[in-house]
Structures are given as C-alpha cells and as structure tokens.
XYZ file of C-alpha atoms in Angstrom:
582
model
C 50.029 74.815 10.410
C 48.058 72.220 9.053
C 48.873 70.350 12.457
C 46.428 73.091 14.491
C 43.898 72.665 11.498
C 44.071 69.267 12.084
C 43.503 69.223 15.766
C 41.133 66.356 17.765
C 38.038 68.453 18.601
C 35.842 67.277 20.970
C 31.703 68.422 20.268
C 31.903 70.068 23.842
C 35.534 71.979 23.139
C 33.744 72.823 19.681
C 30.725 74.732 21.047
C 30.772 75.332 25.025
C 30.644 79.401 25.359
C 33.261 81.619 25.801
C 34.473 82.050 29.424
C 32.043 84.610 30.434
C 29.106 84.454 27.622
C 26.492 82.070 27.137
C 25.207 80.857 24.497
C 21.968 83.202 23.110
C 21.749 80.757 19.776
C 23.472 78.652 17.560
C 23.142 77.272 14.155
C 24.566 74.297 12.722
C 24.379 72.607 8.994
C 26.033 69.373 9.190
C 25.961 66.163 6.364
C 24.497 63.700 8.799
C 24.255 63.844 12.560
C 23.890 61.063 15.015
C 21.124 62.511 17.736
C 23.796 61.458 20.617
C 25.992 63.704 18.742
C 22.958 66.064 18.891
C 22.490 65.915 22.386
C 26.358 66.946 23.439
C 25.294 70.237 21.435
C 22.509 70.464 23.820
C 24.963 69.798 26.880
C 26.947 72.757 25.338
C 24.712 74.831 24.716
C 23.020 74.231 28.429
C 26.525 74.538 29.501
C 26.215 71.593 31.770
C 29.604 69.931 30.439
C 30.458 66.995 27.601
C 29.231 63.493 26.902
C 30.334 59.630 28.501
C 28.872 57.431 29.822
C 27.371 58.568 32.802
C 25.322 60.895 31.072
C 24.112 58.832 28.473
C 22.392 57.064 31.705
C 21.317 60.015 33.112
C 18.031 60.872 30.914
C 17.326 63.989 33.393
C 20.271 65.125 32.683
C 19.982 64.645 29.189
C 16.121 65.645 29.570
C 17.567 69.495 31.285
C 20.267 69.786 28.246
C 17.121 70.200 26.207
C 14.215 72.232 27.341
C 17.305 74.588 28.760
C 18.362 74.657 24.824
C 15.603 73.937 23.037
C 14.486 76.997 21.388
C 18.111 78.059 21.216
C 19.842 75.649 18.721
C 18.216 74.891 14.882
C 21.055 72.273 12.664
C 20.186 71.475 8.773
C 20.811 68.263 7.771
C 20.973 66.788 4.478
C 17.478 64.714 3.353
C 18.481 60.728 4.866
C 21.510 62.308 6.424
C 20.241 60.996 10.631
C 21.466 58.194 11.448
C 19.371 55.410 12.946
C 20.172 55.208 16.604
C 21.596 51.450 18.589
C 18.839 52.441 21.340
C 16.384 54.204 20.731
C 14.954 56.934 23.659
C 11.647 58.614 24.337
C 14.085 61.935 24.456
C 15.187 61.973 21.083
C 11.274 63.114 19.609
C 11.845 66.226 21.493
C 15.124 67.744 19.278
C 12.132 67.990 16.954
C 12.116 71.248 17.019
C 15.917 71.353 16.668
C 17.101 69.690 13.624
C 14.942 70.484 10.096
C 16.463 68.609 6.824
C 17.407 70.284 3.764
C 17.594 68.818 0.095
C 17.337 69.788 -3.709
C 13.888 69.165 -4.999
C 15.155 69.394 -8.817
C 17.978 67.460 -8.611
C 17.457 64.388 -5.393
C 21.352 62.795 -5.711
C 22.394 66.385 -4.831
C 23.461 66.837 -1.313
C 23.107 69.220 1.503
C 27.079 68.690 2.792
C 28.438 71.795 4.630
C 30.080 71.742 8.240
C 29.780 74.990 10.653
C 28.307 77.088 13.019
C 27.426 80.577 13.512
C 26.875 80.887 17.032
C 25.939 84.071 18.722
C 26.740 84.734 22.126
C 25.641 87.026 25.095
C 27.916 88.569 27.443
C 27.054 87.323 31.257
C 27.662 90.610 32.759
C 25.975 92.978 30.286
C 23.706 91.691 27.596
C 24.235 94.711 25.174
C 27.999 92.522 24.708
C 27.377 89.923 21.911
C 30.009 87.613 19.824
C 28.888 85.866 16.810
C 31.227 82.872 16.483
C 31.736 80.802 13.555
C 32.546 77.789 13.144
C 34.701 75.780 10.433
C 34.697 72.566 9.929
C 34.641 69.372 7.530
C 33.204 67.039 11.155
C 29.775 65.998 10.820
C 27.903 66.232 14.196
C 28.723 63.138 14.749
C 31.783 60.388 16.478
C 34.016 59.465 14.128
C 37.449 58.844 14.649
C 37.911 60.476 11.309
C 40.903 62.842 10.147
C 39.796 66.256 10.163
C 39.901 70.264 10.084
C 38.693 73.050 12.166
C 39.246 76.723 11.957
C 37.255 79.196 14.097
C 36.733 82.724 13.993
C 35.197 85.549 16.152
C 33.423 88.833 15.769
C 31.616 91.325 17.765
C 28.169 92.094 17.210
C 27.927 96.435 16.802
C 24.561 98.538 17.681
C 24.212 98.985 13.747
C 24.575 97.662 10.745
C 27.956 98.128 8.887
C 27.259 95.695 5.894
C 31.130 94.215 5.187
C 30.674 92.931 1.734
C 32.705 90.401 2.848
C 29.875 88.757 4.862
C 27.035 89.413 2.195
C 28.105 85.246 0.736
C 27.458 83.965 4.066
C 24.228 86.168 4.761
C 23.000 85.370 1.711
C 24.118 80.887 2.214
C 21.770 81.447 5.165
C 18.928 83.076 4.354
C 18.892 80.516 0.484
C 18.931 77.204 2.888
C 15.845 77.803 5.193
C 14.235 78.355 1.794
C 15.096 74.797 0.197
C 14.661 73.527 4.436
C 11.480 72.138 6.202
C 11.902 74.302 8.970
C 8.978 75.572 11.193
C 8.064 79.636 10.817
C 9.543 80.071 14.748
C 13.238 78.755 14.225
C 13.156 80.572 10.815
C 12.695 84.097 12.680
C 15.734 82.906 14.993
C 17.751 82.251 12.335
C 16.987 85.156 9.795
C 17.477 87.259 12.861
C 20.567 85.391 13.252
C 21.606 86.091 9.348
C 20.781 89.392 9.859
C 23.425 89.745 13.181
C 26.142 89.437 10.340
C 25.679 92.506 9.075
C 26.790 94.006 12.098
C 30.023 92.592 12.708
C 32.447 95.214 11.480
C 34.777 91.724 11.084
C 35.870 88.531 12.262
C 39.754 87.865 14.217
C 41.351 85.733 12.712
C 44.603 85.099 14.266
C 48.299 84.621 13.301
C 50.221 83.616 10.842
C 46.399 84.678 9.077
C 45.704 87.938 8.199
C 42.088 88.136 6.572
C 39.145 85.695 5.418
C 36.703 85.850 2.776
C 33.683 82.628 2.312
C 33.032 80.670 -1.147
C 29.828 79.019 -0.160
C 28.049 76.592 -2.870
C 24.000 75.227 -2.796
C 22.394 74.083 -5.090
C 21.489 75.822 -8.712
C 22.655 79.017 -6.455
C 24.363 82.073 -7.790
C 26.791 83.512 -5.130
C 28.995 85.245 -7.498
C 31.505 83.008 -7.186
C 34.644 82.284 -10.148
C 35.140 78.546 -11.160
C 36.970 76.657 -8.649
C 40.152 76.285 -11.103
C 40.301 80.502 -11.007
C 40.475 80.331 -7.227
C 42.045 76.851 -6.669
C 45.075 76.953 -8.839
C 48.223 78.839 -7.302
C 51.677 78.142 -8.973
C 52.252 75.482 -5.949
C 48.900 74.527 -4.735
C 48.018 71.077 -2.153
C 45.130 69.495 -2.467
C 43.267 67.026 0.601
C 40.888 65.625 -0.582
C 39.262 62.429 0.997
C 36.702 61.506 -2.462
C 38.231 62.998 -5.497
C 37.026 62.546 -9.275
C 39.126 62.793 -12.542
C 37.213 65.496 -13.868
C 37.551 67.905 -11.249
C 41.597 66.570 -10.673
C 42.065 67.876 -14.266
C 40.140 71.531 -13.072
C 42.520 71.651 -10.090
C 45.835 70.018 -11.532
C 46.256 71.747 -15.785
C 49.034 70.617 -17.510
C 51.810 72.806 -16.676
C 55.068 72.401 -14.752
C 53.325 74.025 -11.480
C 54.212 71.757 -8.271
C 50.748 70.538 -7.084
C 50.615 68.312 -4.222
C 46.982 65.721 -3.156
C 46.253 64.013 -0.212
C 43.829 61.593 -0.461
C 42.431 57.944 -0.116
C 44.438 55.454 -2.054
C 41.858 53.591 -2.817
C 40.365 56.358 -4.936
C 43.659 56.679 -7.183
C 43.543 55.324 -10.342
C 46.609 55.082 -12.562
C 45.576 58.224 -14.413
C 45.642 60.407 -11.905
C 48.819 59.139 -10.419
C 50.415 59.906 -13.470
C 48.862 63.259 -13.110
C 50.586 64.272 -9.542
C 53.665 61.675 -10.201
C 56.093 64.163 -11.413
C 54.249 67.189 -9.365
C 54.017 66.438 -6.137
C 53.044 63.693 -5.328
C 50.442 61.762 -3.513
C 50.273 60.841 -0.453
C 47.365 58.352 1.427
C 46.651 58.063 4.865
C 48.727 54.895 6.743
C 47.678 51.813 6.110
C 47.757 50.969 10.437
C 45.265 54.012 11.098
C 42.918 53.240 8.121
C 42.001 49.879 8.932
C 41.372 51.444 12.161
C 38.658 53.921 10.917
C 41.412 56.831 11.473
C 41.444 57.874 7.738
C 41.006 61.414 6.201
C 37.614 63.145 5.858
C 39.612 67.118 5.933
C 39.508 68.881 2.846
C 42.153 71.390 2.678
C 43.380 73.311 -0.056
C 46.935 75.013 0.150
C 47.421 78.067 -2.948
C 50.928 79.765 -3.044
C 50.828 82.123 -5.693
C 53.861 84.312 -4.475
C 54.888 85.751 -0.972
C 51.171 88.021 -0.958
C 49.119 85.524 -2.562
C 48.989 82.954 -0.164
C 45.545 81.243 0.372
C 44.167 78.760 2.519
C 40.639 77.136 1.728
C 38.978 74.886 3.945
C 35.159 73.462 5.319
C 33.396 70.799 3.724
C 34.032 70.452 -0.379
C 35.392 68.121 -1.947
C 37.497 67.710 -5.141
C 34.723 66.215 -6.816
C 32.699 67.870 -9.608
C 28.862 67.590 -7.660
C 30.193 69.096 -4.751
C 31.457 72.865 -6.891
C 28.540 72.301 -9.726
C 25.752 70.108 -7.237
C 25.822 70.284 -3.946
C 25.510 72.382 -0.444
C 28.732 73.397 0.397
C 30.320 75.585 2.310
C 34.565 77.503 2.498
C 36.380 79.272 4.418
C 39.551 80.886 2.525
C 42.661 82.486 5.296
C 45.040 84.721 3.580
C 48.356 84.133 5.649
C 49.846 87.281 6.259
C 52.897 88.432 3.890
C 55.788 86.148 2.954
C 54.535 83.257 5.590
C 54.593 79.881 4.742
C 55.256 78.155 0.915
C 53.639 74.132 0.144
C 56.606 72.524 1.403
C 56.394 73.955 5.030
C 52.376 73.306 4.909
C 53.281 69.716 3.729
C 56.083 68.688 6.333
C 52.666 68.886 8.428
C 51.081 65.660 6.850
C 54.902 64.284 5.904
C 58.215 64.086 6.996
C 61.027 61.746 6.026
C 62.242 59.842 9.433
C 59.362 61.927 11.323
C 57.905 58.428 12.905
C 55.109 60.404 13.881
C 53.809 60.322 10.520
C 49.915 59.781 9.790
C 50.347 59.741 5.825
C 52.237 58.710 3.766
C 53.601 59.013 0.221
C 51.994 56.318 -2.574
C 54.733 55.148 -4.675
C 52.292 53.149 -7.115
C 48.619 53.231 -7.421
C 46.322 50.326 -6.796
C 44.567 48.423 -9.358
C 41.374 48.407 -8.518
C 41.182 52.012 -7.460
C 38.379 54.207 -9.054
C 36.753 57.122 -7.648
C 33.461 56.870 -9.167
C 30.975 56.575 -6.617
C 27.310 55.308 -7.380
C 24.113 55.005 -5.700
C 23.284 51.453 -5.566
C 19.299 50.623 -6.225
C 18.124 50.754 -2.264
C 19.726 54.320 -1.935
C 17.835 55.581 -5.026
C 14.836 54.456 -4.130
C 15.060 55.406 -0.018
C 15.709 58.778 -1.657
C 13.057 58.987 -3.987
C 10.413 58.316 -0.866
C 12.149 60.836 0.967
C 11.843 63.790 -1.371
C 8.501 63.372 -2.291
C 6.409 66.213 -1.666
C 3.493 64.813 -0.872
C 4.445 62.452 2.152
C 3.083 63.214 4.846
C 1.749 61.595 8.597
C -1.193 61.594 9.906
C -2.213 60.341 13.748
C -5.564 59.975 14.654
C -6.333 59.803 18.858
C -9.062 56.755 19.595
C -11.183 56.734 22.573
C -9.170 54.586 24.592
C -6.640 57.022 24.510
C -4.147 55.322 21.907
C -3.116 56.563 18.998
C -1.962 55.144 15.214
C -0.196 57.146 12.530
C -0.700 57.072 8.707
C 1.908 57.530 6.344
C 0.990 58.061 2.889
C 2.420 59.508 -0.855
C 1.221 58.944 -4.669
C 4.902 57.535 -4.236
C 3.511 53.810 -4.685
C 6.280 52.311 -7.451
C 9.691 52.050 -6.219
C 12.609 50.380 -7.901
C 13.504 48.528 -5.062
C 11.018 47.557 -1.556
C 11.397 50.087 1.131
C 10.067 50.073 4.399
C 8.962 52.837 7.241
C 8.881 52.551 11.179
C 7.962 55.227 13.463
C 11.314 56.506 15.342
C 9.361 55.061 18.820
C 8.386 52.023 17.231
C 10.602 50.564 15.017
C 9.998 46.939 16.040
C 6.436 48.030 13.641
C 8.427 48.948 10.495
C 6.542 47.792 6.984
C 6.760 47.492 3.860
C 5.925 50.994 1.717
C 2.834 49.982 -0.718
C 2.246 53.961 -1.321
C 0.072 54.316 2.735
C 1.412 52.065 5.488
C -0.632 52.609 8.980
C 0.473 51.795 12.440
C -1.742 51.063 15.293
C -2.008 51.359 18.836
C 0.681 54.013 20.088
C 0.714 55.924 23.365
C 1.170 59.703 23.458
C 5.164 59.062 24.190
C 5.741 57.435 20.764
C 4.763 59.732 18.503
C 7.180 61.499 16.993
C 7.394 63.673 13.265
C 10.897 60.648 13.401
C 10.275 57.864 11.216
C 13.178 55.251 9.993
C 13.199 54.044 6.659
C 15.358 50.845 4.836
C 15.969 48.982 1.989
C 18.391 45.813 0.906
C 19.746 45.437 -2.515
C 19.475 42.764 -4.252
C 23.080 41.823 -3.111
C 22.594 41.670 0.462
C 23.241 45.592 1.028
C 21.545 47.547 3.285
C 20.603 50.849 4.131
C 18.457 52.888 6.842
C 17.843 56.685 8.002
C 15.804 58.169 10.067
C 13.332 61.204 8.230
C 11.123 63.807 9.135
C 8.420 63.896 7.768
C 5.746 66.807 8.070
C 3.289 65.537 10.607
C -0.216 66.571 11.541
C -2.433 65.657 14.493
C 0.527 65.253 17.081
C -1.687 66.124 20.427
C -0.202 69.078 22.886
C 0.096 67.206 25.815
C 3.079 64.631 24.072
C 5.994 65.882 25.473
C 4.110 65.892 28.975
C 3.822 62.514 28.428
C 7.635 61.546 28.012
C 8.238 64.206 30.925
C 6.435 61.590 32.614
C 8.133 58.727 31.204
C 11.303 59.843 32.523
C 10.024 61.690 35.585
C 7.974 58.880 37.476
C 8.233 59.682 41.062
C 8.433 62.921 43.414
C 11.937 61.065 43.506
C 12.800 61.983 39.936
C 11.068 64.890 40.379
C 13.642 65.940 43.097
C 16.286 64.524 41.161
C 15.690 66.912 37.785
C 15.468 70.011 39.951
C 18.545 69.691 41.850
C 20.831 69.162 38.366
C 18.070 71.830 37.415
C 19.417 74.212 40.008
C 22.938 73.043 40.769
C 25.777 74.689 39.040
C 27.546 71.029 38.657
C 25.170 69.045 37.414
C 27.808 66.843 36.322
C 29.525 66.586 39.468
C 25.887 65.769 41.035
C 25.985 62.969 38.798
C 28.774 61.844 39.505
C 28.609 61.758 43.377
C 25.002 60.096 43.005
C 26.854 57.262 41.350
C 29.910 56.484 42.956
C 26.808 56.660 46.004
C 25.096 53.835 44.518
C 28.345 51.925 44.211
C 28.726 52.374 47.434
C 25.962 51.394 49.110
C 23.749 50.155 46.200
C 21.609 53.057 46.107
C 21.111 56.306 44.326
C 20.484 59.494 46.291
C 16.867 60.813 47.559
C 16.977 64.282 46.880
C 13.780 64.694 48.630
C 15.506 63.721 51.678
C 18.421 65.778 52.093
C 16.898 68.625 50.409
C 14.617 70.778 52.461
C 12.226 73.617 51.421
C 14.510 76.658 52.289
C 17.195 75.035 51.170
C 15.783 75.044 47.745
C 14.123 78.144 48.188
C 17.970 79.997 49.032
C 19.370 78.034 45.869
C 16.300 79.254 43.590
C 17.194 82.942 45.206
C 20.738 82.053 43.684
C 19.478 80.827 40.392
C 16.906 84.153 39.885
C 20.265 86.558 40.502
C 22.313 85.018 37.852
C 19.939 82.926 35.691
C 16.810 84.207 35.817
C 15.192 82.083 32.755
C 15.809 79.124 34.619
C 13.525 79.417 37.162
C 10.729 79.206 34.238
C 12.168 76.540 32.767
C 11.188 74.494 36.618
C 7.236 76.095 36.221
C 7.608 74.988 32.505
C 8.490 71.400 34.446
C 6.234 71.798 36.519
C 2.776 72.552 33.945
C 3.840 68.672 32.355
C 4.032 66.711 35.272
C 1.263 66.025 37.693
C 0.367 66.406 41.171
C 1.268 62.968 42.389
C 5.006 63.795 40.745
C 5.209 67.203 41.970
C 4.071 67.991 46.393
C 1.606 69.896 46.528
C 3.566 72.113 48.939
C 6.423 72.307 46.147
C 3.667 73.927 43.437
C 3.117 76.606 46.561
C 6.450 77.227 47.333
C 7.287 77.915 44.310
C 4.241 80.676 43.574
C 5.639 82.325 46.872
C 8.751 82.445 45.369
C 7.765 83.966 41.822
C 5.522 86.092 43.814
C 8.445 87.902 45.765
C 10.740 87.685 43.137
C 8.491 89.368 40.765
C-alpha cells in the first residue's frame, strides 16, 4: 500500500484531465514552486502534453499553453517560495495572474506549507457533467527526485448543495487561504466558486483498501475544530513517516508506553534522545546513504495509525512531525480509513523495508549520528529577506517616460535590516541593488516589466539565499503583455507557427516534426509556405465545433500583434469566419 502511495508521478500525469473531460478551473497550493514546473501545469491544463527539452525550446508552445490556461489556474505558495530560475524567460511575467503568495502577517516565521490541488473538470460532451478532483501530496510544484506521497479522490458535482459535513473543513480552509493571500479580485471569485462546488459533492470516491476519508487543515491561528495531534495520530501501533522532526512533537506522538511505534525519517535529525525513544518499540529507518547522497531522500509525510481491526487510518499530506507544522504553519492532511481488518503496521512497514529485499530504499538506523540535531534555525540573511518581503507597505510604482521607456520605484518603511538585502526586477536581474528603503530601476522596456522581483542576501559566513517575490505594483502599462507577445512573435512566420500549434490536436507532434525537419534540412518548417487559407479555414471549422474557446484565443492573439506580423488577408478571413460561425 505504501509503495502505491509513494509511486513516482510527473506533474503532467498528475494534473492532466480525466479522459473525456477538460479542465475548467484548478486551484493549487504549494510551499515552493519553480516557474518551469508551473509551465508544466499550464501544459497539462491546456492538454498540450509533458514538459521536455523540445517543449522548453519552443517559446510558441509555452505561449500557447499559458494563453489557454491563464484564466483557469490559481496557485498559492509560501511568501518567498518562488525559486529564482536559472534562465529568465519573458513568458514568466505572464504568470502574475496565476501565482499568489500566502503569509501570516502576525508571525513572519510561520510557513504556508500545504500541497494539494482541487480541480473542476467538465465533460466534453455534456457541460452539466462536472467532476472535482482532489489531489493531496507531499510534493511541491517543483522538479525534484525526492521520495514523496500522493493520493487522489474524485467526486461528482451535483446540481444542488448537499452540505456534506466532511467537506466543510476544506471549504473553510480555502476561504481562509484566500483571506491571507495577495490574490486579485477576479481570481478570488473563481477560487471561492470552486470552494462552493465542494458543497455540491455528495462524496468523493476512495479506492480499496480504503472506505472513507476526512480532511485535516491547519492555517496559522485559524481554528478548524481539530483535536490535538496526539489525540488522533497516536495509536496502539503507529508508523511516523516524516523527513523533518523535533523532540517536542516526537514526544507527543510517541508517549512513554509499551505500544509499538516506528519512525521513518532522515538520519541527520535523529539525535540520541530521539533514537532511544524508538529503540525498543519499533525502531528507526532512514533513506539508504547512496540514495540520500544523490538527492533522492525522504520527503513524504505519512502517519499510519492502528487501533484495532475497525480503527485503522492513514494520514498523508504536508505536515512534518514538528511543532511548527501543527502549531504555526499552514498544512493539510488527508485521512483515509481502511476497510475492516485490512492492514497492520508490519504490512505497511514492509513497503519501506523488508529484510533481504535488494530493492529496499530504506535501512534500519542502528545508532544515531554524533552531530545529529532536529533544530532548524533561520540565519540573519533569511530573517532580513523575510522582514522585507512581508512588509505591508512594500510597493512598486512604474512610470512611463517620453522616450517610451520605463522606470520602477520600489519603496517601504522597512529601511534598517539586520543583514544586507539586494533586489532587482525579475527580467533585469543584472540591475541588482542594495536595499535602502527605496530603490529605482531605470530604462526598462515594456516587456521587461513585472510584478515579480528577485531578492537575495548573504550571511557574513558566506551562506547565500535568493527568492522571487511578488510586489503590489501600480502603473503597469496596458500593452505590457502585447510587448511580450511581440518579443516572441516577431514575423508572419512566427505567427503562423503559433497558429498551427493552436489549431493542431497534437502540438507536441508538430514540435517534434519541426525539430526533425530542422535537423535533416538545417531549416525549420515555414508554416506560411505549407498552409493555404482554405486549409486554415477547414482547421478553424473543426476547432470551432470541438473547442470554440480556441477561436476566441486566436482573436485575442491577433489583437496583441501588429499588421506587419498578422497579414491583413488573414485578418479579413478570420473576421469572415467569425461572422459565418456566429
């Protein structure tokens, strides 16, 4: 069972719509994210396939993916949880309307840490047939090789509210996250509508060996009516799977009695005190040294609790066995109830470690490390960055100058920080400036403007930190997106190339064919030479019948480009097409 929950999943597989359905709206929550992984989500929701090297090189496909899904995906992440990308792409700025940060204004050291997706899917043949897909995982929206867990539940959205009390904690959690975020009003309405749909789901289906479920959300100082962690995570037998641990929480989850309890964790956090607490109960297991050294370490958070044949539960999600997880952070756990008499702890443990099995990823820990410590401390650079990014008056203002170029002023009353912090616009990281309470960036083009900024800091001993943050920005020119499009679609050939991607059912096949053609001939395919207007008209008719929203996307694309990019003859044909199909 554990092996199934720990199965490797790519985000494209995870988020792609159910066969016969299309994504209508998706809400994601993650501690951290990378722009590259966010692009994978856009590709999945736009049903354009998986991220690979070919896709990464195709700015046209990435542009199409963002255009198709920009209005139907919102992701909440921890403040400061956006990773600085190794290569900056202009399309990243287009994701401002999709990514929003969450933080506790009363306690800046609290983290927003849940990992889940709630996705509404609509039947392609019946718009009244809607599903809600809930994905609960320990994996962030980033590319890693860590060992994670995942579970997926699906439920039908009914015509009226049924108010299943099981769903209320999740509904309240989503509403609370919205309050604690910097989400815009339009996206807020979409998220709250999705939360309201939960009240119309009679039940989520669960797969064997489970028969029932419950939701356990945590968010800062909100009260969702949950018991103390030790009141539900301590059983007659229990297995704690948690990469991060602390002495206080481990003592609460492993009280002084003779019940069998096992800990699966990372060995660098097991000190002598923690080791002794499990030594004579069920032992401690850690990731094999060879895997951990290659970054394939434990990241799953699972609690297996056994209190008899009719009281067996599996909790999985984002919460580590730490005090901060259950007392301070934002977290989410899914509880799954086993069918009567289904699984004992020994059976569950065997999926992690089985004596004599050469495929084991874990091993017993026979003694603690001398320098092991479960204490996790913030350094001065991290604290200074957090203070700046959480300043309520941190704002950015864009000014357009007579020469058509722009300047950005970023200001806040947070002037004196304990450690130097540097800041720059995402698209101009070479302009990094030391923070003094007010910084100005000059001579930027419209396509270099963004609400995303890079901040960085280095401790006196040389430890470096950086992150991307989102700053409330005024003065953004209305043609900013158009300039980004123009920077990618620079010629009629580029326009027809993107149009072909938008009209094809197999965009990745088109990209692959183009790459093979280029490798063979030394030149890419020139769509305007291979596509006649009647052929385009035929393809547009097909799309209009199966996906009319895509025709609207073409219209929006045309509005962002100039006449020297979009041939007047095509504009005329497009207008005739729209008139004929209305």
